[in-house]
Coordinates of C-alpha atoms in Angstrom, one line a residue:
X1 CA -126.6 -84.1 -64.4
X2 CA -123.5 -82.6 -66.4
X3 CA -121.8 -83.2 -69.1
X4 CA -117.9 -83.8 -68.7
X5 CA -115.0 -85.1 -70.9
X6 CA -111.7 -86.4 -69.9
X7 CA -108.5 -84.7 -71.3
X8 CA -108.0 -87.8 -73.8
X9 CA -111.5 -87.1 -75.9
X10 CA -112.0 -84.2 -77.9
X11 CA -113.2 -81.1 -75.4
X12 CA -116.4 -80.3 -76.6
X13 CA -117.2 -77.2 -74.7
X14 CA -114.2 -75.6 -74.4
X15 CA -114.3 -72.4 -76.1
X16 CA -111.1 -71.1 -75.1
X17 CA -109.5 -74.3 -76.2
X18 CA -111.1 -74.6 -79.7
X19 CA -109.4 -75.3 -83.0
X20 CA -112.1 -75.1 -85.2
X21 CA -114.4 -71.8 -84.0
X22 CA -117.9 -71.2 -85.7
X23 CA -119.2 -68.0 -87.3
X24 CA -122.7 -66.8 -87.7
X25 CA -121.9 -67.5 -91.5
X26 CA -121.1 -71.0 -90.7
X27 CA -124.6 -71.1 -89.2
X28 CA -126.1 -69.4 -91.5
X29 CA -124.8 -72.4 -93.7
X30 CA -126.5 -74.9 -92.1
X31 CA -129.8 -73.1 -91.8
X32 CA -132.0 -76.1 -94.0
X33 CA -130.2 -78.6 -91.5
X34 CA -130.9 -76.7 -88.6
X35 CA -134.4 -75.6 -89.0
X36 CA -135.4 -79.7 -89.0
X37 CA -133.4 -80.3 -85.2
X38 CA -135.7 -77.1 -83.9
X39 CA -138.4 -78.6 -85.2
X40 CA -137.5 -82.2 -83.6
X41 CA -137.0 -80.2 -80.2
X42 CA -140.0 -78.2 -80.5
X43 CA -142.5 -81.8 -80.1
X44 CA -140.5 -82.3 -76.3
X45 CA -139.6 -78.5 -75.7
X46 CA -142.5 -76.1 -76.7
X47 CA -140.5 -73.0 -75.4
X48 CA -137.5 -73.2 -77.5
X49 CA -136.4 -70.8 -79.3
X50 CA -134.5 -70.2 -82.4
X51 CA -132.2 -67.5 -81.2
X52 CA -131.9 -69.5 -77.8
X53 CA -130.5 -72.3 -79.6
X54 CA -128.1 -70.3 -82.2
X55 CA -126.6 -68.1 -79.3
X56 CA -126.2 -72.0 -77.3
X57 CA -124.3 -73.5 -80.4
X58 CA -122.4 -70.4 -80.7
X59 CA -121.1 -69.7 -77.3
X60 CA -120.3 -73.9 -76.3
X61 CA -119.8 -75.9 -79.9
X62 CA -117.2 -75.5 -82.3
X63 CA -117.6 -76.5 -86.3
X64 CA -116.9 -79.8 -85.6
X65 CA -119.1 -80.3 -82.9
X66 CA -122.2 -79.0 -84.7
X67 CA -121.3 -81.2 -87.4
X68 CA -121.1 -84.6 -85.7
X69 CA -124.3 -83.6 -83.9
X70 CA -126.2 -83.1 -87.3
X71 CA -124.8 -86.0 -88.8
X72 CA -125.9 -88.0 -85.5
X73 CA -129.3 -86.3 -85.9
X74 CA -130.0 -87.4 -89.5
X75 CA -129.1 -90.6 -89.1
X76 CA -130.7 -92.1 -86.3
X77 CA -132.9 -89.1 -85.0
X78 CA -131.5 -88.7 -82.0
X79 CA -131.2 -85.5 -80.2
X80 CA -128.9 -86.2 -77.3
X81 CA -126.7 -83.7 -77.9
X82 CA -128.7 -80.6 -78.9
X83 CA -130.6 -81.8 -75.3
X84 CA -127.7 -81.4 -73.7
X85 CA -126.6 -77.9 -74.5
X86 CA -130.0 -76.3 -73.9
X87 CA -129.7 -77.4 -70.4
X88 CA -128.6 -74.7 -67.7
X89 CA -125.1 -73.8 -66.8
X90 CA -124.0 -74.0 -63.4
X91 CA -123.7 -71.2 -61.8
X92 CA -120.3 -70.1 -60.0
X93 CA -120.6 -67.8 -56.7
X94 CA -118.1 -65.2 -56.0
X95 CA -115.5 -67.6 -55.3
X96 CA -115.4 -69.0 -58.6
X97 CA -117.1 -72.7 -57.2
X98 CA -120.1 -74.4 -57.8
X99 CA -120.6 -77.9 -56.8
X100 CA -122.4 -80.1 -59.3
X101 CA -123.0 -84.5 -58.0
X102 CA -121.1 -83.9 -55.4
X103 CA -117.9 -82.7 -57.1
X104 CA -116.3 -78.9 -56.7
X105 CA -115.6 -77.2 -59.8
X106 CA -114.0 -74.2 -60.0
X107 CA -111.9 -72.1 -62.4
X108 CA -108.3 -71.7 -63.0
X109 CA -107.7 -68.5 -60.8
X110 CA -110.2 -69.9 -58.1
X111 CA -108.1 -73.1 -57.6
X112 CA -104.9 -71.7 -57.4
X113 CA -106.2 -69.4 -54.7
X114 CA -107.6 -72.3 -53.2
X115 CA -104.8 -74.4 -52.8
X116 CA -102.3 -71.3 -52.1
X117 CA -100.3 -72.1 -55.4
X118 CA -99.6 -70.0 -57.9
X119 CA -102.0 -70.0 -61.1
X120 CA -99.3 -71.5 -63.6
X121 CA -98.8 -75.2 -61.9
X122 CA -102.7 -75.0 -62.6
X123 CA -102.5 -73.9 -65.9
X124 CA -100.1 -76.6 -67.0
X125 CA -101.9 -79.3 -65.1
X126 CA -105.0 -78.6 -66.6
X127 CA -105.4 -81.1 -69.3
X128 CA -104.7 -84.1 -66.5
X129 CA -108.5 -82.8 -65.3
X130 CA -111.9 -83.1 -65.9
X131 CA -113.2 -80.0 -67.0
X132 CA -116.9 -78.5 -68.3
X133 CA -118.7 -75.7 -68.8
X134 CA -119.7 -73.0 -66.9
X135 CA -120.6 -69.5 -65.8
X136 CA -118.8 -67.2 -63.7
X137 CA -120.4 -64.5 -61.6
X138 CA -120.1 -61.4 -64.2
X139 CA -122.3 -64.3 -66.5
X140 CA -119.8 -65.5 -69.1
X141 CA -119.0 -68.9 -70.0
X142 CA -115.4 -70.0 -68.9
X143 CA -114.0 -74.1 -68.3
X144 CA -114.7 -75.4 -65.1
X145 CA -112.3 -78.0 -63.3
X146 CA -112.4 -81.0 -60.9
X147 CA -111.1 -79.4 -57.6
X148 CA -110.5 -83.2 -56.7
X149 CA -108.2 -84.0 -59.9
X150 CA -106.5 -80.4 -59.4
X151 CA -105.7 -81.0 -56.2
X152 CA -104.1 -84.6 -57.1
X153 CA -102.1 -83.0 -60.0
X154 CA -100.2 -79.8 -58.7
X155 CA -99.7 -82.0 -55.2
X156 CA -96.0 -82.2 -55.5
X157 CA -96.5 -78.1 -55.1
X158 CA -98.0 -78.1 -51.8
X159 CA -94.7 -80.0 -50.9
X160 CA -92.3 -78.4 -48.7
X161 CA -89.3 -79.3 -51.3
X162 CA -85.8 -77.2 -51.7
X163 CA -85.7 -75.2 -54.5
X164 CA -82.6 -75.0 -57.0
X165 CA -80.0 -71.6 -57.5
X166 CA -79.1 -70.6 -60.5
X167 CA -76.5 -73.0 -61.4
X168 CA -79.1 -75.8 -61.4
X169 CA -78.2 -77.8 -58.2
X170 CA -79.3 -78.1 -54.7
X171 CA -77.0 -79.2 -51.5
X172 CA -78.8 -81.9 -49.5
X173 CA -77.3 -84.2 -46.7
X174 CA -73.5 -83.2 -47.9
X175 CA -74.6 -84.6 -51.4
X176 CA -74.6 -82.0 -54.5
X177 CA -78.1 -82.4 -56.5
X178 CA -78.4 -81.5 -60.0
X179 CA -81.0 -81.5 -63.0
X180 CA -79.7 -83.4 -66.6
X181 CA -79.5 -80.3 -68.1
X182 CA -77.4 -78.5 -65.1
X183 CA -74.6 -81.6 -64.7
X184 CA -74.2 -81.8 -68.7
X185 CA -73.3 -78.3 -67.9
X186 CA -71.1 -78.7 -65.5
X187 CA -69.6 -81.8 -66.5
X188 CA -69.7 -81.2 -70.1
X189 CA -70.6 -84.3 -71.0
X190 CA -73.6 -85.1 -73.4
X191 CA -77.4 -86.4 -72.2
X192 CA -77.0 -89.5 -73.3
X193 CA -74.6 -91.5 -71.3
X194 CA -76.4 -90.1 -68.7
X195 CA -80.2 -91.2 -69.7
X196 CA -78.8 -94.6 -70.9
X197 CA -78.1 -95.2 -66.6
X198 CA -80.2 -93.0 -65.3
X199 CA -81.5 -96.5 -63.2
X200 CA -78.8 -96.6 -62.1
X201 CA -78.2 -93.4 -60.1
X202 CA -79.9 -91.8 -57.4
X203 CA -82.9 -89.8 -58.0
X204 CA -85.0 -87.2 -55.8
X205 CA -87.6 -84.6 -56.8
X206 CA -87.0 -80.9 -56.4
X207 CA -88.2 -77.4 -57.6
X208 CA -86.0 -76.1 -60.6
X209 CA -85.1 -72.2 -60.9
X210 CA -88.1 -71.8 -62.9
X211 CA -90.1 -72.8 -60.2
X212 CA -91.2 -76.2 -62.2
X213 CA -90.9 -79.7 -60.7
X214 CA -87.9 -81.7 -61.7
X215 CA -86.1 -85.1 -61.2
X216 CA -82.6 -84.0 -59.6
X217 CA -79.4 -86.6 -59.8
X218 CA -76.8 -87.4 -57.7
X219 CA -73.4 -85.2 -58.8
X220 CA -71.4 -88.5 -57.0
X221 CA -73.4 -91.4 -59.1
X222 CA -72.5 -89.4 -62.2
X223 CA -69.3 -89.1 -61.7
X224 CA -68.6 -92.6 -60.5
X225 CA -71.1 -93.9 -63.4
X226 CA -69.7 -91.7 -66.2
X227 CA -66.3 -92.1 -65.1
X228 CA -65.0 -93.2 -68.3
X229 CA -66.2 -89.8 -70.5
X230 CA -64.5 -87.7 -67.5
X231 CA -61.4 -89.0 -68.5
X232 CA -58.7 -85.8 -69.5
X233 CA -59.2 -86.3 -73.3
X234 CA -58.2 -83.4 -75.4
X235 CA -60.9 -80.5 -76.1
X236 CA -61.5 -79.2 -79.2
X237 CA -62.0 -75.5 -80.2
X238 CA -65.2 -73.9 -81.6
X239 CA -63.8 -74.8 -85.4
X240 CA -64.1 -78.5 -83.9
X241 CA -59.9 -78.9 -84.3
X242 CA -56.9 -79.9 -81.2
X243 CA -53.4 -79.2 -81.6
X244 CA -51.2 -82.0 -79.8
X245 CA -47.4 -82.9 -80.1
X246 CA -47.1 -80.7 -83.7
X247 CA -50.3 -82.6 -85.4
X248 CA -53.7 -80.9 -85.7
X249 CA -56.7 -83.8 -85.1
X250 CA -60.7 -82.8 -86.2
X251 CA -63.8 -84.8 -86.1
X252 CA -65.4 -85.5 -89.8
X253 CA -67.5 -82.9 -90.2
X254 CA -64.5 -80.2 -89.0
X255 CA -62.7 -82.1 -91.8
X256 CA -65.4 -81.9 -94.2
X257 CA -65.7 -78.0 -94.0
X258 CA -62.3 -77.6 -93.4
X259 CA -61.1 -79.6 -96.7
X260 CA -64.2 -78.7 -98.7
X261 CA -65.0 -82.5 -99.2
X262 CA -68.1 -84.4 -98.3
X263 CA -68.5 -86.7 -95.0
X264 CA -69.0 -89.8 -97.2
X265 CA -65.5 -89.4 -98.6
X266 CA -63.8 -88.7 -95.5
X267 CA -66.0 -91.6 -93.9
X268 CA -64.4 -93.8 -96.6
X269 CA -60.4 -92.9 -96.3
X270 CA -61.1 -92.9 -92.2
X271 CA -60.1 -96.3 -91.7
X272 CA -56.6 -96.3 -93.1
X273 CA -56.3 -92.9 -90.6
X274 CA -54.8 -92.6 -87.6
X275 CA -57.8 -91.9 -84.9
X276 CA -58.2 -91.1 -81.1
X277 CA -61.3 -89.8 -78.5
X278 CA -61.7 -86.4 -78.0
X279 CA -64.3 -84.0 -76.5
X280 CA -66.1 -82.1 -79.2
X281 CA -67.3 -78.5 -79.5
X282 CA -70.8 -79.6 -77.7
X283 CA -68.6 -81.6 -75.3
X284 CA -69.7 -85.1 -76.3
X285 CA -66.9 -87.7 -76.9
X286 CA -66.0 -87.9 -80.5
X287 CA -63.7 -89.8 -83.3
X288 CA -60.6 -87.2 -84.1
X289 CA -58.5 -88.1 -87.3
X290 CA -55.3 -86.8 -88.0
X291 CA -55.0 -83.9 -90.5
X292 CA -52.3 -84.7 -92.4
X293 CA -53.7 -88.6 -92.9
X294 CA -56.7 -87.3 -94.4
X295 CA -54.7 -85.2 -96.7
X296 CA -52.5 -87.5 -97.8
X297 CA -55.6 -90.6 -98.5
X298 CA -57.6 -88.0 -100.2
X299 CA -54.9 -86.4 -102.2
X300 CA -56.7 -87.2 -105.5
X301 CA -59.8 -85.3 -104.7
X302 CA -58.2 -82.2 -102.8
X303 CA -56.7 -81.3 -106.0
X304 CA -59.7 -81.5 -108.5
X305 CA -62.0 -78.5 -109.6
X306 CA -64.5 -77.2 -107.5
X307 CA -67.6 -76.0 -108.9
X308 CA -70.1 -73.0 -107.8
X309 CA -73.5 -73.2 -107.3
X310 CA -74.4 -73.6 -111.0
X311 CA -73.0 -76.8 -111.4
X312 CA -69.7 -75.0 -113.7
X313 CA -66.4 -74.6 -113.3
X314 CA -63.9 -73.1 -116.1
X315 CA -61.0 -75.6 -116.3
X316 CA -58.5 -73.8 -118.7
X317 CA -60.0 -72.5 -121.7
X318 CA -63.4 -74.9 -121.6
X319 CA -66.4 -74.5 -119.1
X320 CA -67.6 -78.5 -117.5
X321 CA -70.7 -79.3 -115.5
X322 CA -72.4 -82.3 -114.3
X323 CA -75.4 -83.5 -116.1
X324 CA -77.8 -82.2 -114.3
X325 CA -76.3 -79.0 -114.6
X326 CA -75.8 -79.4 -118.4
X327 CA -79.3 -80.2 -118.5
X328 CA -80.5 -77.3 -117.4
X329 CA -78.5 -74.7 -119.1
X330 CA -79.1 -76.7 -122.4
X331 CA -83.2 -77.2 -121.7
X332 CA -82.7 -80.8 -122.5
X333 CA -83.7 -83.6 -120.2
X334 CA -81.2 -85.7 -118.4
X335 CA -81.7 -88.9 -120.1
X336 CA -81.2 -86.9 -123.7
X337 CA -77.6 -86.0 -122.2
X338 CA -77.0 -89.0 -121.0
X339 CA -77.6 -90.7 -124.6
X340 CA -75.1 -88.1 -125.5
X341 CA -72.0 -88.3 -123.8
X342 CA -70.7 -91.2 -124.4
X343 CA -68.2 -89.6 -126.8
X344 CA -67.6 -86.4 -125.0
X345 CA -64.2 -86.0 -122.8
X346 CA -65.1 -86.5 -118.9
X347 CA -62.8 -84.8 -115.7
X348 CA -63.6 -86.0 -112.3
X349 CA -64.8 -82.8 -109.8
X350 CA -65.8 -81.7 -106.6
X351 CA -69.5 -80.1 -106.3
X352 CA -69.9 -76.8 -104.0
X353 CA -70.6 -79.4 -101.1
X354 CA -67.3 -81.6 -102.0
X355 CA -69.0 -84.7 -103.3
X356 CA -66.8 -86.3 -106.2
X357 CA -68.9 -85.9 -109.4
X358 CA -67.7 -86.7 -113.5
X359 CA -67.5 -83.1 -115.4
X360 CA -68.1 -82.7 -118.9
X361 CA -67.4 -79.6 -121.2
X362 CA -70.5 -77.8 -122.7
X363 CA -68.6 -77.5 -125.8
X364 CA -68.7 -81.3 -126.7
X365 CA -71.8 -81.3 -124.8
X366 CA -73.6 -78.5 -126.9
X367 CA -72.1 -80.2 -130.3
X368 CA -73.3 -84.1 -129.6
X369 CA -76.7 -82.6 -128.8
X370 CA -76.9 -80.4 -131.7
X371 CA -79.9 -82.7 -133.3
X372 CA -81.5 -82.1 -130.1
X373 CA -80.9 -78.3 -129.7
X374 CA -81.7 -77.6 -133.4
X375 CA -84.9 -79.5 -133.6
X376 CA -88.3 -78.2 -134.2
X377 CA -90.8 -76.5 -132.0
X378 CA -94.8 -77.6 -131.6
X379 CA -97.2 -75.0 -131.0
X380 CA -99.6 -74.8 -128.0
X381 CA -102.0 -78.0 -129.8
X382 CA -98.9 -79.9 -130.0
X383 CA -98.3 -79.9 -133.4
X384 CA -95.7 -79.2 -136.2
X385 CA -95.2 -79.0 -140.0
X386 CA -91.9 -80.5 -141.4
X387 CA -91.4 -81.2 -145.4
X388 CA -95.5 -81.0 -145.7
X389 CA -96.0 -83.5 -143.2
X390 CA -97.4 -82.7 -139.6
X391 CA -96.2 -84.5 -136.4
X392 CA -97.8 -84.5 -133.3
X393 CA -97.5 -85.6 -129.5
X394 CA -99.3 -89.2 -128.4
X395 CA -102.3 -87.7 -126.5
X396 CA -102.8 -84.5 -129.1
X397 CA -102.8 -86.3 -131.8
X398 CA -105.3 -89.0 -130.2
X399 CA -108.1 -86.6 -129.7
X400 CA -107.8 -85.1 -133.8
X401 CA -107.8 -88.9 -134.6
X402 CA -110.7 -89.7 -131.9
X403 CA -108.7 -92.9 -130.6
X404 CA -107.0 -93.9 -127.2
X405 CA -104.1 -92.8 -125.9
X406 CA -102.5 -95.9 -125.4
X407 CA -104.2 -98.0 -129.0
X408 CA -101.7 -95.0 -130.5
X409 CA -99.0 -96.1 -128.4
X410 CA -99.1 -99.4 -129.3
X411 CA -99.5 -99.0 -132.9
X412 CA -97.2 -96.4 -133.3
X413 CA -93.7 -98.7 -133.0
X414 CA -94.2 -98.7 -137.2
X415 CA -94.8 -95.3 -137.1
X416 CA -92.3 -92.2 -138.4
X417 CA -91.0 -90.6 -135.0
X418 CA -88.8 -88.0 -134.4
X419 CA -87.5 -86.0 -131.1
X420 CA -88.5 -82.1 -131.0
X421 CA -89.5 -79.4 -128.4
X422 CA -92.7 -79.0 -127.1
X423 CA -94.3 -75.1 -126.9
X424 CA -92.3 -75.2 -123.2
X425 CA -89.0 -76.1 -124.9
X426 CA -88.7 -79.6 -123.6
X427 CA -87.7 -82.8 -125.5
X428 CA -90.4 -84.8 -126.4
X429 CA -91.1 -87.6 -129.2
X430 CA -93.4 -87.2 -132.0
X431 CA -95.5 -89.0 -134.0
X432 CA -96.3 -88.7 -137.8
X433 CA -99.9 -87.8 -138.4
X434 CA -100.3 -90.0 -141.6
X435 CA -99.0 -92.8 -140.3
X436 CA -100.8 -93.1 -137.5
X437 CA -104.2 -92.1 -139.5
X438 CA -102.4 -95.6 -141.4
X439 CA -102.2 -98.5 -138.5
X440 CA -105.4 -96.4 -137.4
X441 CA -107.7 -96.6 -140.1
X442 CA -109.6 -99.1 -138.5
X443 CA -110.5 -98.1 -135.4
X444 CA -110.8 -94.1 -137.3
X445 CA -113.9 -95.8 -139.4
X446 CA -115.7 -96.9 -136.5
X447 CA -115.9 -93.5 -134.8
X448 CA -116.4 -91.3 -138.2
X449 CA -120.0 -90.1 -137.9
X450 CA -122.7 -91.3 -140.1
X451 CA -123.3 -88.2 -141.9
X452 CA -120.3 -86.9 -142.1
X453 CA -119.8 -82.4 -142.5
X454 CA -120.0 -82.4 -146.3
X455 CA -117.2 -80.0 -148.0
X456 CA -120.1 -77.7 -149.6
X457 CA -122.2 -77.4 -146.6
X458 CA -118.6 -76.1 -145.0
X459 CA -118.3 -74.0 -148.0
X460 CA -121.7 -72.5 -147.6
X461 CA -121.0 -71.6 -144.3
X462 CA -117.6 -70.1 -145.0
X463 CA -118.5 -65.8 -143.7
X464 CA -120.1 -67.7 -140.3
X465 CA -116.9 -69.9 -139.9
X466 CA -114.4 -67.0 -140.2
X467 CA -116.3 -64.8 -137.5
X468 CA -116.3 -68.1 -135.5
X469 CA -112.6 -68.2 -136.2
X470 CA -111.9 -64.6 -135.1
X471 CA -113.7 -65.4 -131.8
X472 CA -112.2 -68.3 -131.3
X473 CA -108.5 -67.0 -132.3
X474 CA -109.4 -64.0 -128.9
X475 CA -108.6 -67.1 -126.3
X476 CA -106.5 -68.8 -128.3
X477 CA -104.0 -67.3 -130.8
X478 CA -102.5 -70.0 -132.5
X479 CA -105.7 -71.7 -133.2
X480 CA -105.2 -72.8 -137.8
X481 CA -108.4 -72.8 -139.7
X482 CA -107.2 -75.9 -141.3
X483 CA -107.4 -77.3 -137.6
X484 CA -110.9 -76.3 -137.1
X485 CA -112.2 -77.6 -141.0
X486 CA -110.7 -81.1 -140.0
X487 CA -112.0 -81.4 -136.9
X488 CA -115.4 -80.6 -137.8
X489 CA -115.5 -82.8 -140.9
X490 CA -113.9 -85.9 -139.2
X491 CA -115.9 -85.6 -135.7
X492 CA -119.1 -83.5 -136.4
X493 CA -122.3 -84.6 -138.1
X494 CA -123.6 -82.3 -140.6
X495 CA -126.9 -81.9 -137.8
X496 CA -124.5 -81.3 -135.2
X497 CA -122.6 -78.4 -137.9
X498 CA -125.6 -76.9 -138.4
X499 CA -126.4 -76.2 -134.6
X500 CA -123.6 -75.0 -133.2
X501 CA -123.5 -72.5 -136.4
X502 CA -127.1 -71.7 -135.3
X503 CA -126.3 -71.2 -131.5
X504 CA -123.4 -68.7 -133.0
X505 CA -125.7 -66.6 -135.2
X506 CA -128.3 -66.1 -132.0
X507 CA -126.1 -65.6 -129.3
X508 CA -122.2 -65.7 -130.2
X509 CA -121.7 -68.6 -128.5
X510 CA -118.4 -70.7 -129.5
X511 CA -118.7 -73.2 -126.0
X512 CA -119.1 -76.3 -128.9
X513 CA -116.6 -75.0 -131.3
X514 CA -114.0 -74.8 -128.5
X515 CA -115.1 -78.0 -126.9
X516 CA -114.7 -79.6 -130.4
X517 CA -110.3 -78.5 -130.4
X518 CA -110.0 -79.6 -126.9

């Protein structure tokens, strides 16, 4: 009895179809999982073999397979599947058969010589078919298929139908027979219209010039059914434009490109345009609008600046961008402009894709910013000093105090707070340190140790601390020994002090001093 799938499951022992292919490492891997299964087999099987079964799950699983079989394994035991694949292959005679419950399996090349067709209607048709494994007469594995499910498949090729020219029709009964792709050609006229009634036409299958099975239409019923896109409108050019009676009509995105605008703004002025149906570029039926309509409804934004790429443009002696743009060349964050400009002139412009946009010059831009641009810059920890007082970010400044992130944030509304630039140069708001050790003090007493690091046991320790220091200062350079002194007196008992000192003086390990200024 043999093992097949159906095309729908996952193909277990293809190896010529497998998207997941196993390694000796792989198995290698899975040695402690895989010496239990042998051992399981080895109570029903006395022969088996290691090697026999690694060279099996080589040649027929994938990864994926011997997974799910483990997994199956240690969960209920069962060994259905490793049974299964140290069973025999069937054997194939010279012909490429073998027959196996009363079904004739044989392999690409074999079936195609079978059934007098060439071997790529078998190759395509392959995943309709049941398939397993095999081997061949030279002794390597290949897929096996149902002759019986082949033969069903590639049956419209053993059919004695005409076969199309180059041009994509055949000539049957006085009737001209073409595929979709052939009459858009010839009519040229989208797929659409076409696939919308295809019910409605006549159909009939015939060989395309590839050789390939298609469904072939009736020229007539196109005509007669499409009659209405065959109608003598005006074709456009390549650039997507027709010149009739002195006026020059284009579809919106011809007008788009053409006017440097975006669709949406043509799109809103279209209405008030005169339009009519044309045949596009791709030969599909199409809105046209008159030129000089579009000109005159969009007249306000033809004439406005157009920026580059950047975001500029130089409007007399001043340089404008968009916010975004402003942004970026100022390293501020949008919303920081936008709290900005409110006094600054504006000038409505075009982007490099024609979308309407509000300008502003960087000159006012760069002065009503000026607190921002000229504020002060935190070092890598996230601090500052200003007037002998330091500030600090929300989460940094939680860690030194040993509180939560968001008890700070919710006690720091009466809290000193200033904007200024983080070690990245962005815009972020800041915190004073003694107020928040203020609206804090509560929650600070609960978490200061017991025995708190006394000042002269620091003291004592003061040539250990600054080799510690210089260690520590080789990862991280802006690392303050005013930093380290408060941290270890406000978060370190004088027992945990004296250890991580000791650990230093045996080894020149710093792993708790740099855990302790994370």
């Amino acid at each position: 009895m043999f093992t097949y799938c159906s095309s729908t499951t996952k193909e277990r022992f293809m190896i010529n179809i497998k998207k997941t292919s196993l390694s000796r490492e792989d198995l290698v891997k899975q040695a402690p999982r895989l010496v239990a299964v042998l051992r399981a087999l080895r109570k029903t099987h006395r022969d088996i073999t290691s090697d026999s079964l690694w060279e099996n799950i080589l040649q027929r699983w994938s990864a994926n397979d011997l997974e799910r079989a483990l997994k199956r394994f240690e969960k209920s035991g069962k060994l259905d599947e490793f049974k299964k694949l140290l069973e025999p292959l069937p054997q194939a005679d010279k012909s490429g058969f073998f027959v196996a419950d009363g079904e004739a399996w044989g392999t690409v090349s074999a079936i195609a010589a079978k059934l007098e067709i060439g071997g790529k209607p078998v190759a395509r048709n392959r995943k309709k078919c049941r398939h397993l494994m095999g081997r061949v007469n030279q002794g390597n594995h290949v897929v096996f298929y149902s002759l019986s499910d082949m033969e069903k498949a590639c049956a419209v090729f053993k059919q004695d139908l005409p076969k199309a020219g180059k041009d994509g029709f055949i000539s049957l009964e006085n009737e001209e027979w073409g595929t979709l792709y052939a009459i858009c050609e010839s009519l040229k006229i989208g797929r659409k219209p076409i696939e919308k009634k295809a019910r409605e036409l006549r159909q009939r299958v015939a060989f395309d010039r590839s050789g390939r099975p298609q469904t072939f239409y009736a020229l007539s019923d196109v005509r007669e059914t499409c009659a209405s896109l065959l109608k003598k409108f005006p074709q456009a050019k390549s650039n997507g434009f027709f010149k009739i009676d002195g006026e020059v009509w284009g579809t919106v995105p011809s007008l788009s490109r053409k006017l440097r605008l975006c669709s949406q703004c043509i799109y809103k002025h279209a209405p008030t345009c005169r339009s009519r149906t044309g045949i596009d570029p791709r030969g599909a039926q199409a809105a046209f609008y008159a030129l000089s309509d579009i000109k005159r409804a969009c007249k306000g934004l033809l004439n406005a600046p157009l920026a580059d790429r950047t975001g500029f443009f130089k409007h007399g002696r001043e340089i404008w961008g968009t916010k975004i743009a402003l942004a970026k060349r100022l390293g501020l964050h949008r919303q920081r402009i936008a709290e900005k400009i409110g006094s600054c002139r504006k000038l409505v412009g075009k982007t490099n894709k024609g979308r309407p946009v509000t300008f502003y010059p960087l000159s006012d831009v760069t002065k009503a910013c000026s607190d921002y641009l000229n504020a002060p810059q935190a070092n890598r920890t996230g601090y500052f000093k200003l007037g002998g007082e330091t500030w600090g970010l929300r989460i940094p400044l939680a860690k030194l105090l040993g509180v939560n992130a968001q008890t700070v944030t919710k006690r720091a509304s009466s809290c000193r707070k200033l904007y200024a630039k983080t070690h990245v140069g962005r815009l972020e708001l800041f915190y004073s340190l003694s107020d928040l050790q203020r609206v804090c003090a509560d929650l600070i007493a609960k978490k200061r140790p017991a025995h708190p690091v006394a000042k002269a046991v620091l003291t004592s320790h003061a040539p250990v601390m600054a080799k510690v220091l210089k260690v520590l200062r080789k990862k991280r350079k802006d690392i303050v020994s005013d930093d380290l002194w408060k941290a270890i007196t406000t978060r370190w008992t004088e027992q945990r002090f004296t250890s991580a000192v000791a650990a230093f003086k045996q080894s020149g390990s710093t792993s708790a001093f740099t855990k302790l200024l994370r």
